[in-house]
mmCIF file of C-alpha atoms in Angstrom:
data_model
loop_
_atom_site.group_PDB
_atom_site.id
_atom_site.type_symbol
_atom_site.label_atom_id
_atom_site.label_comp_id
_atom_site.label_asym_id
_atom_site.label_seq_id
_atom_site.Cartn_x
_atom_site.Cartn_y
_atom_site.Cartn_z
ATOM 1 C CA MET I 1 -5.663 -42.251 -12.713
ATOM 2 C CA THR I 2 -6.976 -38.777 -13.558
ATOM 3 C CA ARG I 3 -9.557 -39.104 -10.800
ATOM 4 C CA LEU I 4 -6.843 -39.921 -8.234
ATOM 5 C CA VAL I 5 -4.638 -37.016 -9.355
ATOM 6 C CA VAL I 6 -7.548 -34.557 -9.228
ATOM 7 C CA ARG I 7 -8.629 -35.757 -5.794
ATOM 8 C CA LEU I 8 -5.061 -35.565 -4.463
ATOM 9 C CA PHE I 9 -4.704 -31.975 -5.677
ATOM 10 C CA LEU I 10 -8.123 -31.034 -4.303
ATOM 11 C CA ILE I 11 -7.500 -32.558 -0.870
ATOM 12 C CA HIS I 12 -4.040 -30.998 -0.842
ATOM 13 C CA ILE I 13 -5.270 -27.469 -1.602
ATOM 14 C CA LEU I 14 -8.134 -27.731 0.889
ATOM 15 C CA GLY I 15 -5.695 -29.155 3.431
ATOM 16 C CA CYS I 16 -3.339 -26.209 2.890
ATOM 17 C CA ILE I 17 -6.125 -23.756 3.749
ATOM 18 C CA ALA I 18 -7.255 -25.700 6.804
ATOM 19 C CA VAL I 19 -3.754 -26.175 8.214
ATOM 20 C CA ALA I 20 -2.851 -22.517 7.588
ATOM 21 C CA LEU I 21 -5.944 -21.466 9.547
ATOM 22 C CA GLY I 22 -5.233 -24.145 12.152
ATOM 23 C CA MET I 23 -1.900 -22.495 12.949
ATOM 24 C CA TYR I 24 -3.904 -19.900 14.870
ATOM 25 C CA TYR I 25 -4.621 -22.605 17.444
ATOM 26 C CA PRO I 26 -1.300 -24.240 18.454
ATOM 27 C CA GLY I 27 -1.845 -27.980 18.625
ATOM 28 C CA VAL I 28 -4.796 -27.919 16.245
ATOM 29 C CA ASP I 29 -2.352 -27.385 13.393
ATOM 30 C CA LEU I 30 -0.507 -30.574 14.362
ATOM 31 C CA ALA I 31 -3.760 -32.552 14.498
ATOM 32 C CA LEU I 32 -4.810 -31.222 11.088
ATOM 33 C CA SER I 33 -1.409 -32.077 9.684
ATOM 34 C CA LEU I 34 -1.777 -35.692 10.834
ATOM 35 C CA LEU I 35 -5.360 -35.795 9.535
ATOM 36 C CA TYR I 36 -4.147 -34.555 6.173
ATOM 37 C CA MET I 37 -1.510 -37.294 5.983
ATOM 38 C CA GLY I 38 -4.061 -39.919 6.960
ATOM 39 C CA ILE I 39 -6.529 -38.782 4.312
ATOM 40 C CA ILE I 40 -3.911 -38.707 1.582
ATOM 41 C CA ILE I 41 -2.639 -42.191 2.511
ATOM 42 C CA ARG I 42 -6.206 -43.488 2.494
ATOM 43 C CA GLU I 43 -6.814 -41.858 -0.862
ATOM 44 C CA VAL I 44 -3.784 -43.467 -2.467
ATOM 45 C CA ILE I 45 -4.278 -46.916 -0.914
ATOM 46 C CA SER I 46 -8.011 -47.141 -1.618
ATOM 47 C CA SER I 47 -7.755 -45.986 -5.219
ATOM 48 C CA GLN I 48 -9.374 -48.282 -7.819
ATOM 49 C CA ILE I 49 -6.199 -48.336 -9.916
ATOM 50 C CA ASP I 50 -4.829 -51.889 -10.032
ATOM 51 C CA LEU I 51 -1.193 -51.322 -10.835
ATOM 52 C CA PRO I 52 0.943 -49.793 -8.033
ATOM 53 C CA ARG I 53 3.093 -48.251 -10.776
ATOM 54 C CA ARG I 54 0.178 -46.169 -12.012
ATOM 55 C CA ARG I 55 -0.711 -45.061 -8.505
ATOM 56 C CA THR I 56 2.900 -44.030 -7.938
ATOM 57 C CA LEU I 57 2.737 -42.113 -11.218
ATOM 58 C CA ALA I 58 -0.390 -40.338 -9.968
ATOM 59 C CA VAL I 59 1.505 -39.372 -6.788
ATOM 60 C CA THR I 60 4.416 -38.139 -8.911
ATOM 61 C CA ILE I 61 2.072 -35.955 -10.976
ATOM 62 C CA TRP I 62 0.566 -34.606 -7.760
ATOM 63 C CA GLN I 63 4.071 -33.770 -6.498
ATOM 64 C CA SER I 64 5.277 -32.336 -9.828
ATOM 65 C CA PRO I 65 4.796 -28.667 -8.831
ATOM 66 C CA ALA I 66 6.924 -29.320 -5.746
ATOM 67 C CA LEU I 67 9.540 -31.151 -7.813
ATOM 68 C CA ILE I 68 9.842 -28.157 -10.132
ATOM 69 C CA LEU I 69 9.960 -25.699 -7.225
ATOM 70 C CA SER I 70 12.524 -27.818 -5.419
ATOM 71 C CA PHE I 71 14.845 -27.782 -8.434
ATOM 72 C CA ALA I 72 14.196 -24.087 -9.024
ATOM 73 C CA SER I 73 15.109 -23.353 -5.392
ATOM 74 C CA ILE I 74 18.614 -24.682 -5.828
ATOM 75 C CA ALA I 75 19.227 -23.907 -9.503
ATOM 76 C CA THR I 76 21.354 -20.814 -10.007
ATOM 77 C CA ILE I 77 20.077 -19.129 -13.125
ATOM 78 C CA ARG I 78 21.595 -15.743 -13.786
ATOM 79 C CA GLY I 79 19.518 -12.632 -14.025
ATOM 80 C CA TRP I 80 16.309 -14.090 -12.685
ATOM 81 C CA GLY I 81 16.831 -14.703 -8.978
ATOM 82 C CA GLN I 82 14.041 -17.237 -8.897
ATOM 83 C CA ALA I 83 15.538 -19.348 -6.114
ATOM 84 C CA ASN I 84 14.081 -17.299 -3.250
ATOM 85 C CA TYR I 85 10.603 -17.088 -4.808
ATOM 86 C CA ALA I 86 10.663 -20.786 -5.690
ATOM 87 C CA PHE I 87 11.400 -21.785 -2.106
ATOM 88 C CA PHE I 88 8.740 -19.362 -0.893
ATOM 89 C CA MET I 89 6.174 -21.124 -3.104
ATOM 90 C CA LEU I 90 7.522 -24.543 -2.134
ATOM 91 C CA GLU I 91 6.924 -23.721 1.510
ATOM 92 C CA PHE I 92 3.355 -22.651 0.760
ATOM 93 C CA PHE I 93 2.799 -25.856 -1.231
ATOM 94 C CA TYR I 94 3.880 -27.870 1.801
ATOM 95 C CA THR I 95 1.828 -25.907 4.329
ATOM 96 C CA PRO I 96 0.155 -29.128 5.558
ATOM 97 C CA PHE I 97 3.550 -30.496 6.626
ATOM 98 C CA LEU I 98 4.874 -27.354 8.318
ATOM 99 C CA PRO I 99 3.405 -27.991 11.780
ATOM 100 C CA LEU I 100 5.152 -31.378 11.857
ATOM 101 C CA LEU I 101 8.379 -29.888 10.461
ATOM 102 C CA SER I 102 8.262 -27.292 13.231
ATOM 103 C CA LEU I 103 8.939 -30.147 15.660
ATOM 104 C CA LEU I 104 12.269 -30.932 13.989
ATOM 105 C CA ALA I 105 15.459 -30.250 15.881
ATOM 106 C CA ARG I 106 16.579 -26.666 15.372
ATOM 107 C CA ILE I 107 19.947 -27.510 13.890
ATOM 108 C CA SER I 108 21.636 -25.780 10.972
ATOM 109 C CA VAL I 109 23.780 -27.272 8.244
ATOM 110 C CA ALA I 110 25.907 -24.840 6.219
ATOM 111 C CA ASN I 111 23.991 -21.973 7.882
ATOM 112 C CA MET I 112 20.628 -23.294 6.618
ATOM 113 C CA PRO I 113 18.063 -24.807 8.987
ATOM 114 C CA LEU I 114 17.205 -28.502 8.838
ATOM 115 C CA TYR I 115 13.666 -27.787 7.629
ATOM 116 C CA TYR I 116 15.103 -26.148 4.495
ATOM 117 C CA TYR I 117 16.703 -29.413 3.400
ATOM 118 C CA VAL I 118 13.662 -31.461 4.380
ATOM 119 C CA LEU I 119 11.363 -29.238 2.301
ATOM 120 C CA LEU I 120 13.678 -29.501 -0.698
ATOM 121 C CA GLY I 121 13.711 -33.281 -0.416
ATOM 122 C CA LEU I 122 10.045 -33.748 0.492
ATOM 123 C CA PRO I 123 8.696 -34.345 -3.042
ATOM 124 C CA PHE I 124 11.222 -37.162 -3.521
ATOM 125 C CA LEU I 125 10.544 -38.598 -0.069
ATOM 126 C CA ILE I 126 6.777 -38.578 -0.654
ATOM 127 C CA ILE I 127 7.071 -40.318 -4.029
ATOM 128 C CA LEU I 128 9.463 -42.877 -2.543
ATOM 129 C CA PHE I 129 7.201 -43.433 0.463
ATOM 130 C CA TYR I 130 4.128 -44.149 -1.621
ATOM 131 C CA GLY I 131 6.108 -46.236 -4.102
ATOM 132 C CA LEU I 132 7.388 -48.457 -1.273
ATOM 133 C CA LEU I 133 4.060 -48.528 0.537
ATOM 134 C CA LEU I 134 2.137 -49.561 -2.557
ATOM 135 C CA ASN I 135 4.738 -52.197 -3.395
ATOM 136 C CA LEU I 136 4.485 -53.593 0.117
ATOM 137 C CA ILE I 137 0.687 -53.718 0.000
ATOM 138 C CA THR I 138 0.727 -55.401 -3.405
ATOM 139 C CA LYS I 139 3.219 -58.029 -2.182
ATOM 140 C CA ASP I 140 1.028 -58.756 0.856
ATOM 141 C CA LEU I 141 -2.058 -59.186 -1.331
ATOM 142 C CA THR I 142 -0.327 -61.533 -3.775
ATOM 143 C CA LYS I 143 1.269 -63.698 -1.027
ATOM 144 C CA PRO I 144 -0.069 -67.228 -1.314
ATOM 145 C CA ILE I 145 -2.288 -68.298 1.566
ATOM 146 C CA SER I 146 -0.614 -71.195 3.338
ATOM 147 C CA MET N 1 -21.431 -47.536 -0.619
ATOM 148 C CA LYS N 2 -19.042 -47.296 2.337
ATOM 149 C CA LYS N 3 -16.217 -46.209 0.022
ATOM 150 C CA ASN N 4 -18.415 -43.528 -1.563
ATOM 151 C CA ILE N 5 -19.214 -42.086 1.864
ATOM 152 C CA GLY N 6 -15.519 -42.213 2.757
ATOM 153 C CA ASP N 7 -14.582 -40.445 -0.481
ATOM 154 C CA THR N 8 -17.126 -37.694 0.178
ATOM 155 C CA VAL N 9 -15.997 -37.223 3.771
ATOM 156 C CA CYS N 10 -12.355 -36.953 2.680
ATOM 157 C CA ILE N 11 -13.217 -34.145 0.280
ATOM 158 C CA TRP N 12 -15.478 -32.190 2.614
ATOM 159 C CA VAL N 13 -13.685 -32.523 5.952
ATOM 160 C CA PHE N 14 -11.153 -29.747 5.284
ATOM 161 C CA PRO N 15 -13.588 -27.163 3.862
ATOM 162 C CA LEU N 16 -15.867 -27.683 6.876
ATOM 163 C CA LEU N 17 -12.972 -27.444 9.310
ATOM 164 C CA SER N 18 -11.705 -24.333 7.492
ATOM 165 C CA LEU N 19 -15.108 -22.685 7.874
ATOM 166 C CA LEU N 20 -15.148 -23.515 11.593
ATOM 167 C CA LEU N 21 -11.601 -22.238 12.071
ATOM 168 C CA ALA N 22 -12.267 -19.049 10.078
ATOM 169 C CA ALA N 23 -15.408 -18.424 12.154
ATOM 170 C CA GLY N 24 -13.490 -19.000 15.384
ATOM 171 C CA ILE N 25 -10.666 -16.678 14.352
ATOM 172 C CA SER N 26 -13.124 -13.964 13.225
ATOM 173 C CA LEU N 27 -15.110 -14.163 16.471
ATOM 174 C CA ALA N 28 -11.935 -13.991 18.551
ATOM 175 C CA ASN N 29 -10.625 -11.030 16.519
ATOM 176 C CA PRO N 30 -13.614 -8.912 15.427
ATOM 177 C CA GLN N 31 -11.398 -5.891 14.752
ATOM 178 C CA ALA N 32 -8.792 -7.777 12.751
ATOM 179 C CA PHE N 33 -10.237 -6.687 9.410
ATOM 180 C CA GLU N 34 -11.117 -3.100 10.269
ATOM 181 C CA LYS N 35 -9.696 -0.036 8.544
ATOM 182 C CA GLY N 36 -5.975 0.239 9.126
ATOM 183 C CA SER N 37 -5.496 -3.418 10.043
ATOM 184 C CA VAL N 38 -2.608 -5.397 8.534
ATOM 185 C CA ALA N 39 -5.007 -7.775 6.778
ATOM 186 C CA ARG N 40 -7.008 -4.944 5.223
ATOM 187 C CA ILE N 41 -3.879 -3.074 4.112
ATOM 188 C CA TYR N 42 -2.584 -6.235 2.469
ATOM 189 C CA VAL N 43 -5.851 -6.907 0.603
ATOM 190 C CA GLN N 44 -6.155 -3.271 -0.536
ATOM 191 C CA ASN N 45 -2.589 -3.272 -1.811
ATOM 192 C CA ALA N 46 -3.093 -6.623 -3.497
ATOM 193 C CA PHE N 47 -5.941 -5.090 -5.531
ATOM 194 C CA GLN N 48 -3.480 -2.404 -6.626
ATOM 195 C CA GLY N 49 -1.023 -5.041 -7.800
ATOM 196 C CA LYS N 50 1.325 -4.857 -4.822
ATOM 197 C CA THR N 51 2.142 -8.249 -3.373
ATOM 198 C CA GLY N 52 5.009 -9.397 -1.217
ATOM 199 C CA TYR N 53 7.714 -7.364 0.444
ATOM 200 C CA GLY N 54 8.230 -4.893 -2.396
ATOM 201 C CA CYS N 55 10.878 -4.104 -4.980
ATOM 202 C CA GLU N 56 13.825 -6.042 -3.617
ATOM 203 C CA GLY N 57 17.282 -4.880 -4.577
ATOM 204 C CA TYR N 58 20.450 -3.264 -3.231
ATOM 205 C CA TYR N 59 19.730 0.407 -2.506
ATOM 206 C CA GLY N 60 22.935 1.200 -0.614
ATOM 207 C CA ASN N 61 21.505 2.882 2.496
ATOM 208 C CA GLN N 62 24.262 4.685 4.435
ATOM 209 C CA ILE N 63 22.635 4.776 7.865
ATOM 210 C CA ASP N 64 24.978 4.952 10.865
ATOM 211 C CA PHE N 65 24.652 1.823 13.019
ATOM 212 C CA SER N 66 26.815 3.125 15.857
ATOM 213 C CA GLY N 67 25.283 3.306 19.321
ATOM 214 C CA LEU N 68 22.978 0.333 18.850
ATOM 215 C CA GLU N 69 22.354 -1.802 21.938
ATOM 216 C CA PRO N 70 21.180 -5.411 22.265
ATOM 217 C CA GLY N 71 17.405 -5.410 22.130
ATOM 218 C CA ASP N 72 17.100 -2.564 19.626
ATOM 219 C CA LEU N 73 14.879 -3.089 16.599
ATOM 220 C CA ILE N 74 15.939 -2.498 13.010
ATOM 221 C CA LEU N 75 13.356 -1.995 10.277
ATOM 222 C CA GLY N 76 14.050 -2.113 6.557
ATOM 223 C CA SER N 77 11.829 -0.827 3.781
ATOM 224 C CA TYR N 78 11.554 -1.686 0.105
ATOM 225 C CA PRO N 79 9.312 0.425 -2.145
ATOM 226 C CA GLU N 80 5.876 -0.982 -2.971
ATOM 227 C CA CYS N 81 5.711 -3.275 0.065
ATOM 228 C CA SER N 82 2.212 -4.759 0.264
ATOM 229 C CA TYR N 83 1.783 -4.858 4.062
ATOM 230 C CA GLY N 84 2.906 -1.376 5.044
ATOM 231 C CA HIS N 85 5.776 1.051 4.799
ATOM 232 C CA TYR N 86 8.412 -1.290 6.230
ATOM 233 C CA SER N 87 9.126 -4.723 4.728
ATOM 234 C CA HIS N 88 11.305 -6.385 7.318
ATOM 235 C CA ALA N 89 12.366 -6.275 10.942
ATOM 236 C CA GLY N 90 15.335 -7.537 12.930
ATOM 237 C CA LEU N 91 16.419 -7.661 16.560
ATOM 238 C CA TYR N 92 19.891 -6.354 17.308
ATOM 239 C CA LEU N 93 21.882 -8.841 19.397
ATOM 240 C CA GLY N 94 25.100 -6.858 19.783
ATOM 241 C CA LYS N 95 28.522 -7.098 18.087
ATOM 242 C CA GLY N 96 27.082 -6.339 14.665
ATOM 243 C CA GLU N 97 24.653 -9.283 14.712
ATOM 244 C CA VAL N 98 20.940 -9.179 14.002
ATOM 245 C CA LEU N 99 18.399 -11.926 14.573
ATOM 246 C CA GLU N 100 15.733 -12.076 11.878
ATOM 247 C CA GLY N 101 13.594 -14.434 9.863
ATOM 248 C CA PHE N 102 13.707 -15.398 6.209
ATOM 249 C CA VAL N 103 11.654 -17.980 4.363
ATOM 250 C CA ASP N 104 14.618 -20.210 3.500
ATOM 251 C CA MET N 105 16.895 -19.514 6.467
ATOM 252 C CA GLY N 106 14.221 -19.547 9.134
ATOM 253 C CA VAL N 107 14.969 -17.618 12.309
ATOM 254 C CA ASN N 108 18.675 -16.922 11.971
ATOM 255 C CA ILE N 109 21.494 -14.517 12.788
ATOM 256 C CA GLN N 110 22.921 -12.192 10.125
ATOM 257 C CA ASN N 111 25.423 -9.384 9.920
ATOM 258 C CA ILE N 112 23.832 -5.971 10.372
ATOM 259 C CA GLU N 113 25.538 -4.641 7.253
ATOM 260 C CA HIS N 114 23.043 -6.407 4.977
ATOM 261 C CA TYR N 115 20.476 -3.777 6.014
ATOM 262 C CA ARG N 116 22.299 -1.413 3.666
ATOM 263 C CA GLN N 117 20.369 -3.122 0.858
ATOM 264 C CA TYR N 118 17.120 -1.471 1.979
ATOM 265 C CA ALA N 119 15.834 1.803 0.543
ATOM 266 C CA GLU N 120 14.930 2.997 4.015
ATOM 267 C CA VAL N 121 16.218 1.868 7.400
ATOM 268 C CA CYS N 122 14.862 2.777 10.819
ATOM 269 C CA LEU N 123 16.531 2.068 14.178
ATOM 270 C CA LEU N 124 14.268 1.831 17.236
ATOM 271 C CA ARG N 125 15.016 1.544 20.923
ATOM 272 C CA VAL N 126 12.571 -0.320 23.133
ATOM 273 C CA THR N 127 11.933 1.593 26.352
ATOM 274 C CA ALA N 128 12.674 -1.172 28.809
ATOM 275 C CA ASP N 129 15.391 -1.908 31.351
ATOM 276 C CA GLU N 130 18.537 -3.754 30.341
ATOM 277 C CA LYS N 131 17.465 -6.964 32.088
ATOM 278 C CA THR N 132 14.232 -7.134 30.068
ATOM 279 C CA LYS N 133 16.071 -6.481 26.831
ATOM 280 C CA ASN N 134 18.720 -9.102 27.575
ATOM 281 C CA ARG N 135 16.024 -11.678 28.360
ATOM 282 C CA ALA N 136 14.245 -10.803 25.115
ATOM 283 C CA VAL N 137 17.495 -11.221 23.204
ATOM 284 C CA GLN N 138 18.130 -14.592 24.869
ATOM 285 C CA TYR N 139 14.592 -15.790 24.081
ATOM 286 C CA ALA N 140 15.103 -14.854 20.446
ATOM 287 C CA ARG N 141 18.503 -16.593 20.322
ATOM 288 C CA ASN N 142 16.938 -19.754 21.733
ATOM 289 C CA HIS N 143 14.560 -19.852 18.761
ATOM 290 C CA GLN N 144 17.220 -19.903 16.076
ATOM 291 C CA GLY N 145 16.379 -22.469 13.452
ATOM 292 C CA CYS N 146 12.617 -22.142 13.909
ATOM 293 C CA ILE N 147 10.464 -22.250 10.803
ATOM 294 C CA PHE N 148 9.653 -18.981 9.031
ATOM 295 C CA TYR N 149 6.138 -18.815 7.581
ATOM 296 C CA PRO N 150 4.890 -15.482 6.186
ATOM 297 C CA LEU N 151 1.377 -16.000 7.557
ATOM 298 C CA ALA N 152 2.474 -16.938 11.078
ATOM 299 C CA PHE N 153 -0.323 -15.821 13.415
ATOM 300 C CA LYS N 154 0.407 -14.194 16.774
ATOM 301 C CA PRO N 155 -0.384 -17.306 18.878
ATOM 302 C CA GLY N 156 2.113 -20.169 19.090
ATOM 303 C CA ASP N 157 5.874 -20.481 19.495
ATOM 304 C CA ARG N 158 6.886 -22.969 16.808
ATOM 305 C CA ILE N 159 6.317 -21.012 13.618
ATOM 306 C CA PHE N 160 7.450 -17.408 13.168
ATOM 307 C CA ASN N 161 7.841 -14.597 10.690
ATOM 308 C CA CYS N 162 10.358 -11.776 10.961
ATOM 309 C CA THR N 163 8.223 -9.636 13.263
ATOM 310 C CA LYS N 164 6.631 -12.318 15.405
ATOM 311 C CA ILE N 165 9.928 -13.536 16.870
ATOM 312 C CA MET N 166 10.848 -10.162 18.341
ATOM 313 C CA TRP N 167 7.262 -9.360 19.329
ATOM 314 C CA GLN N 168 7.107 -12.685 21.163
ATOM 315 C CA ALA N 169 10.554 -12.145 22.723
ATOM 316 C CA TYR N 170 9.332 -8.937 24.379
ATOM 317 C CA LYS N 171 5.768 -10.154 25.031
ATOM 318 C CA ILE N 172 7.142 -12.994 27.176
ATOM 319 C CA GLN N 173 8.892 -10.307 29.237
ATOM 320 C CA GLY N 174 5.591 -8.461 29.691
ATOM 321 C CA LEU N 175 6.025 -5.829 26.983
ATOM 322 C CA ASP N 176 3.560 -5.948 24.064
ATOM 323 C CA LEU N 177 5.048 -4.117 21.074
ATOM 324 C CA ALA N 178 1.982 -4.812 18.900
ATOM 325 C CA PRO N 179 -1.112 -4.619 21.126
ATOM 326 C CA ASP N 180 -3.409 -3.799 18.180
ATOM 327 C CA PRO N 181 -6.052 -6.423 17.436
ATOM 328 C CA ASN N 182 -4.273 -7.697 14.344
ATOM 329 C CA LEU N 183 -3.900 -11.320 13.339
ATOM 330 C CA TRP N 184 -0.403 -10.631 12.052
ATOM 331 C CA ILE N 185 2.304 -8.189 13.044
ATOM 332 C CA SER N 186 3.755 -5.886 10.412
ATOM 333 C CA PRO N 187 7.040 -4.017 10.951
ATOM 334 C CA ASP N 188 5.000 -0.770 10.925
ATOM 335 C CA CYS N 189 3.389 -1.878 14.226
ATOM 336 C CA PHE N 190 6.774 -1.480 15.937
ATOM 337 C CA ARG N 191 7.390 1.941 14.390
ATOM 338 C CA GLN N 192 4.034 3.157 15.715
ATOM 339 C CA ASN N 193 4.297 1.637 19.196
ATOM 340 C CA ALA N 194 4.451 3.927 22.232
ATOM 341 C CA ASN N 195 7.060 1.698 23.931
ATOM 342 C CA VAL N 196 9.730 2.378 21.328
ATOM 343 C CA GLU N 197 11.654 5.526 20.537
ATOM 344 C CA LEU N 198 13.278 6.418 17.269
ATOM 345 C CA ILE N 199 17.099 6.365 17.315
ATOM 346 C CA ARG N 200 17.492 7.408 13.685
ATOM 347 C CA GLU N 201 16.182 6.662 10.232
ATOM 348 C CA GLU N 202 17.553 7.193 6.772
ATOM 349 C CA SER N 203 16.168 6.752 3.308
ATOM 350 C CA ILE N 204 17.634 6.849 -0.193
#
């Protein structure tokens, strides 16, 4: 599991750099974003770990910085004012997704743009996505051959 | 064997692409890291411990906002800003509203009074006809809700920072308010541009 977590973090950080640079060439950033998602999905699916639960745990560990930043972005703690910085760092963490998020409809809810809410919810969505995906794959593999 | 090759490719694909992209950007912008460039100023300030937009707070600037017209630019400055003298920029839309960009609110419209929080405020008038300014204002309005990303490069119209949206709004109309060969646009670029004139500025 450690190997999967380390590889996810490594690919993620390298992906952040590539996508950030790719934003210089409109269109290239979108392609890199999709490539990033494909590589991460491949990484999780092809991992040697047998139990889908452990793979989902690895994904959760990989998303833990974003989980913390997501909570910190909405938590109102007096005297610190961390919310703005936390969201700033959360956005940087999710650089690989930003080109795709930029295609979202430009609507606002309670004076905040849609992408704000999506970024806050992204760690949960990613964990849920991989949890469901791995469950689905496991079910398919254990289906009896008729 | 196949999986090992796949694992290696997955690790190395982004570093190789990053190198290619960095080379392409450097070749297209050979002067982007020269003395006085935004990138160089940021790196130099970072070595001195200055990062970000400076010492945020409420400084209570008492600048007079009367006489502003749609299309005017408003710059705000916090001390110790890492990318120049001014930290933030907004585009005046009229009726006390300013269009600007923030990391959590994206490109959005705010009340001009919040500029009183800055230690220094500067009001600039773009030397262009009313039609150009109105078109620039409309372009900016149409991009409300767009993503704010601090490192938004000049090219592209999906991802903005606070300066790029107003630079782009005027560039589309044929007026380049930041013609310097910089990868990013700092608020100082507007202050130094020959196509703007100073209305007034005030500091605490």
